[in-house]
CSV table of C-alpha atoms in Angstrom, one decimal:
chain,number,residue,atom,x,y,z
A,1,UNK,CA,-83.8,-35.9,45.8
A,2,UNK,CA,-82.3,-37.1,49.2
A,3,UNK,CA,-78.8,-36.2,49.6
A,4,UNK,CA,-77.0,-38.7,52.3
A,5,UNK,CA,-74.6,-36.8,54.7
A,6,UNK,CA,-71.2,-37.9,54.8
A,7,UNK,CA,-70.4,-39.5,58.0
A,8,UNK,CA,-68.3,-38.1,60.5
A,9,UNK,CA,-65.2,-39.1,61.7
A,10,UNK,CA,-64.2,-39.7,65.3
A,11,UNK,CA,-64.5,-36.5,67.5
A,12,UNK,CA,-61.9,-35.3,70.4
A,13,UNK,CA,-63.2,-37.6,73.6
A,14,UNK,CA,-64.6,-40.7,71.3
A,15,UNK,CA,-63.4,-44.0,71.6
A,16,UNK,CA,-62.3,-45.9,68.9
A,17,UNK,CA,-60.9,-49.6,68.2
A,18,UNK,CA,-57.6,-50.0,66.4
A,19,UNK,CA,-57.0,-53.0,64.2
A,20,UNK,CA,-53.7,-54.1,62.5
A,21,UNK,CA,-53.7,-56.3,59.6
A,22,UNK,CA,-51.0,-58.4,57.9
A,23,UNK,CA,-50.4,-57.9,54.0
A,24,UNK,CA,-52.4,-61.1,53.3
A,25,UNK,CA,-55.4,-59.4,55.0
A,26,UNK,CA,-55.3,-61.5,58.4
A,27,UNK,CA,-56.2,-59.8,61.4
A,28,UNK,CA,-52.9,-58.9,63.4
A,29,UNK,CA,-53.7,-57.3,66.3
A,30,UNK,CA,-56.7,-55.1,68.1
A,31,UNK,CA,-56.5,-52.5,70.3
A,32,UNK,CA,-60.0,-51.5,72.3
A,33,UNK,CA,-60.7,-48.3,73.6
A,34,UNK,CA,-58.6,-45.4,72.2
A,35,UNK,CA,-59.4,-42.1,73.2
A,36,UNK,CA,-59.1,-39.4,70.2
A,37,UNK,CA,-57.5,-36.6,71.3
A,38,UNK,CA,-57.1,-34.9,67.9
A,39,UNK,CA,-58.3,-35.3,64.2
A,40,UNK,CA,-57.6,-33.4,61.2
A,41,UNK,CA,-57.7,-34.0,57.7
A,42,UNK,CA,-54.6,-36.5,57.1
A,43,UNK,CA,-53.9,-37.4,61.0
A,44,UNK,CA,-55.4,-38.9,64.2
A,45,UNK,CA,-54.0,-38.8,67.6
A,46,UNK,CA,-55.1,-40.9,70.2
A,47,UNK,CA,-54.2,-42.5,73.7
A,48,UNK,CA,-54.5,-45.7,74.9
A,49,UNK,CA,-54.1,-46.2,78.8
A,50,UNK,CA,-54.6,-49.8,80.3
A,51,UNK,CA,-56.0,-50.8,77.1
A,52,UNK,CA,-57.0,-54.4,76.2
A,53,UNK,CA,-55.1,-55.8,73.3
A,54,UNK,CA,-56.0,-59.0,71.4
A,55,UNK,CA,-53.6,-60.8,69.3
A,56,UNK,CA,-54.2,-62.9,66.4
A,57,UNK,CA,-54.1,-66.1,68.2
A,58,UNK,CA,-56.7,-64.7,70.7
A,59,UNK,CA,-54.3,-64.3,73.5
A,60,UNK,CA,-55.3,-60.7,75.5
A,61,UNK,CA,-53.5,-58.6,77.7
A,62,UNK,CA,-53.6,-55.2,78.8
A,63,UNK,CA,-51.1,-52.2,77.8
A,64,UNK,CA,-48.7,-51.3,81.2
A,65,UNK,CA,-49.0,-47.7,80.8
A,66,UNK,CA,-50.5,-44.6,78.9
A,67,UNK,CA,-49.3,-44.4,75.3
A,68,UNK,CA,-50.0,-41.6,72.4
A,69,UNK,CA,-50.6,-42.8,69.2
A,70,UNK,CA,-50.2,-41.0,65.9
A,71,UNK,CA,-51.7,-42.2,62.7
A,72,UNK,CA,-51.4,-40.2,59.3
A,73,UNK,CA,-52.9,-40.9,55.8
A,74,UNK,CA,-49.9,-40.0,53.8
A,75,UNK,CA,-47.0,-41.7,55.8
A,76,UNK,CA,-46.2,-45.4,56.0
A,77,UNK,CA,-45.4,-45.6,59.6
A,78,UNK,CA,-47.5,-44.7,63.0
A,79,UNK,CA,-45.9,-44.0,66.2
A,80,UNK,CA,-46.7,-45.0,69.8
A,81,UNK,CA,-44.9,-43.0,72.4
A,82,UNK,CA,-45.0,-45.0,75.7
A,83,UNK,CA,-45.1,-42.7,78.9
A,84,UNK,CA,-43.1,-44.4,81.5
A,85,UNK,CA,-41.3,-43.8,84.9
A,86,UNK,CA,-37.9,-43.8,83.4
A,87,UNK,CA,-39.1,-41.5,80.3
A,88,UNK,CA,-40.8,-41.8,77.0
A,89,UNK,CA,-40.0,-44.8,74.5
A,90,UNK,CA,-41.2,-44.5,71.2
A,91,UNK,CA,-42.4,-47.9,69.2
A,92,UNK,CA,-42.7,-47.0,65.5
A,93,UNK,CA,-44.6,-49.5,63.2
A,94,UNK,CA,-43.8,-49.5,59.6
A,95,UNK,CA,-47.4,-49.8,58.1
A,96,UNK,CA,-49.5,-48.7,55.4
A,97,UNK,CA,-51.2,-45.3,56.2
A,98,UNK,CA,-54.5,-45.9,57.9
A,99,UNK,CA,-58.1,-46.1,56.7
A,100,UNK,CA,-61.0,-45.4,58.8
A,101,UNK,CA,-64.8,-46.9,58.7
A,102,UNK,CA,-67.5,-47.3,61.4
A,103,UNK,CA,-65.8,-50.4,62.8
A,104,UNK,CA,-62.2,-49.0,63.5
A,105,UNK,CA,-59.2,-47.5,62.4
A,106,UNK,CA,-57.1,-50.0,60.1
A,107,UNK,CA,-53.7,-50.5,58.9
A,108,UNK,CA,-51.3,-53.0,57.4
A,109,UNK,CA,-48.4,-53.8,59.6
A,110,UNK,CA,-45.3,-54.5,57.5
A,111,UNK,CA,-43.2,-56.1,60.3
A,112,UNK,CA,-40.3,-53.3,60.4
A,113,UNK,CA,-40.1,-51.4,63.5
A,114,UNK,CA,-38.1,-48.6,65.3
A,115,UNK,CA,-37.8,-48.5,68.9
A,116,UNK,CA,-36.6,-45.3,70.6
A,117,UNK,CA,-35.2,-45.2,74.1
A,118,UNK,CA,-35.7,-42.4,76.5
A,119,UNK,CA,-32.0,-41.4,75.9
A,120,UNK,CA,-32.4,-41.4,72.1
A,121,UNK,CA,-30.9,-44.5,71.2
A,122,UNK,CA,-32.6,-46.1,68.0
A,123,UNK,CA,-33.1,-49.9,67.1
A,124,UNK,CA,-34.3,-51.2,63.9
A,125,UNK,CA,-36.5,-54.3,64.8
A,126,UNK,CA,-37.8,-57.4,63.2
A,127,UNK,CA,-36.1,-57.2,59.9
A,128,UNK,CA,-36.0,-60.9,59.7
A,129,UNK,CA,-39.8,-61.0,60.1
A,130,UNK,CA,-39.9,-58.6,57.4
A,131,UNK,CA,-37.7,-60.8,55.0
A,132,UNK,CA,-39.9,-64.2,55.9
A,133,UNK,CA,-43.1,-62.2,55.2
A,134,UNK,CA,-41.9,-60.4,52.2
A,135,UNK,CA,-41.0,-63.8,50.4
A,136,UNK,CA,-44.1,-65.6,51.9
A,137,UNK,CA,-46.7,-63.0,50.8
A,138,UNK,CA,-44.7,-61.4,47.9
A,139,UNK,CA,-44.7,-58.0,49.1
A,140,UNK,CA,-44.7,-55.8,46.0
A,141,UNK,CA,-41.3,-54.1,45.0
A,142,UNK,CA,-42.9,-50.6,45.1
A,143,UNK,CA,-43.8,-51.3,48.8
A,144,UNK,CA,-40.5,-52.2,49.7
A,145,UNK,CA,-39.3,-49.1,48.2
A,146,UNK,CA,-42.0,-47.0,49.9
A,147,UNK,CA,-41.1,-48.5,53.3
A,148,UNK,CA,-37.4,-48.0,52.9
A,149,UNK,CA,-38.1,-44.2,51.9
A,150,UNK,CA,-40.3,-44.2,54.9
A,151,UNK,CA,-38.0,-45.6,57.3
A,152,UNK,CA,-35.5,-42.4,56.2
A,153,UNK,CA,-38.4,-40.1,56.8
A,154,UNK,CA,-39.0,-41.6,60.2
A,155,UNK,CA,-35.6,-41.4,61.2
A,156,UNK,CA,-35.1,-37.8,60.2
A,157,UNK,CA,-38.2,-37.0,62.3
A,158,UNK,CA,-36.6,-38.6,65.5
A,159,UNK,CA,-33.2,-37.2,64.7
A,160,UNK,CA,-34.6,-33.6,64.2
A,161,UNK,CA,-37.6,-33.9,66.7
A,162,UNK,CA,-40.4,-33.3,64.5
A,163,UNK,CA,-43.9,-34.2,65.0
A,164,UNK,CA,-44.5,-36.8,67.8
A,165,UNK,CA,-40.7,-36.7,68.7
A,166,UNK,CA,-40.9,-32.9,69.1
A,167,UNK,CA,-40.3,-31.5,72.8
A,168,UNK,CA,-43.6,-30.9,74.6
A,169,UNK,CA,-45.7,-33.0,72.3
A,170,UNK,CA,-46.0,-36.0,75.0
A,171,UNK,CA,-46.8,-33.4,77.5
A,172,UNK,CA,-49.3,-31.4,75.5
A,173,UNK,CA,-51.1,-34.7,74.7
A,174,UNK,CA,-51.2,-36.1,77.9
A,175,UNK,CA,-52.3,-33.3,79.6
A,176,UNK,CA,-55.1,-32.9,77.1
A,177,UNK,CA,-56.1,-36.6,77.7
A,178,UNK,CA,-56.3,-36.1,81.5
A,179,UNK,CA,-58.4,-33.1,80.9
A,180,UNK,CA,-60.9,-34.8,78.9
A,181,UNK,CA,-60.7,-37.6,81.5
A,182,UNK,CA,-61.5,-35.2,84.2
A,183,UNK,CA,-64.5,-33.7,82.1
A,184,UNK,CA,-66.0,-37.1,81.7
A,185,UNK,CA,-65.9,-37.6,85.6
A,186,UNK,CA,-67.5,-34.4,86.0
A,187,UNK,CA,-70.4,-35.1,83.6
A,188,UNK,CA,-71.2,-38.3,85.5
A,189,UNK,CA,-71.7,-36.2,88.7
């Protein structure tokens, strides 16, 4: 009897693609070349640095600064910590927990976003887009309830500096990225 080995997930230093979809299944946005910094049973931490992004309409652009990305299989949000000259800003997408296959890390974007500025000020964004898409694509009531509960969890993380919002998180993971990039350069020599 032949037993297939389970496929391994990405490892530290691997490069993956990230794809976000909308509730109707349409592709929303793709990020190429995200370096994996850590994987665990439920989470992936990665880093984008001047990464090519392709929008659903085909428009392409490149990210301006390094950004640490955090995805979890149990939380209905993902977090992007953008490292800028004036400090770290966070962009948090309310989204389904991620899935991972050979092609990409994937999730459904549910429109609502929370932006956190370097001074800690928070803004809920795109509530109008959420209302429009909720009607257009008939978001189930349970998804609406889950998202509302996870906005509260996310705000609690922000307010209490948990997870990606903790002091030192960005420094630790950005340093790890720099180390891995240096290792790549050394390996090429």
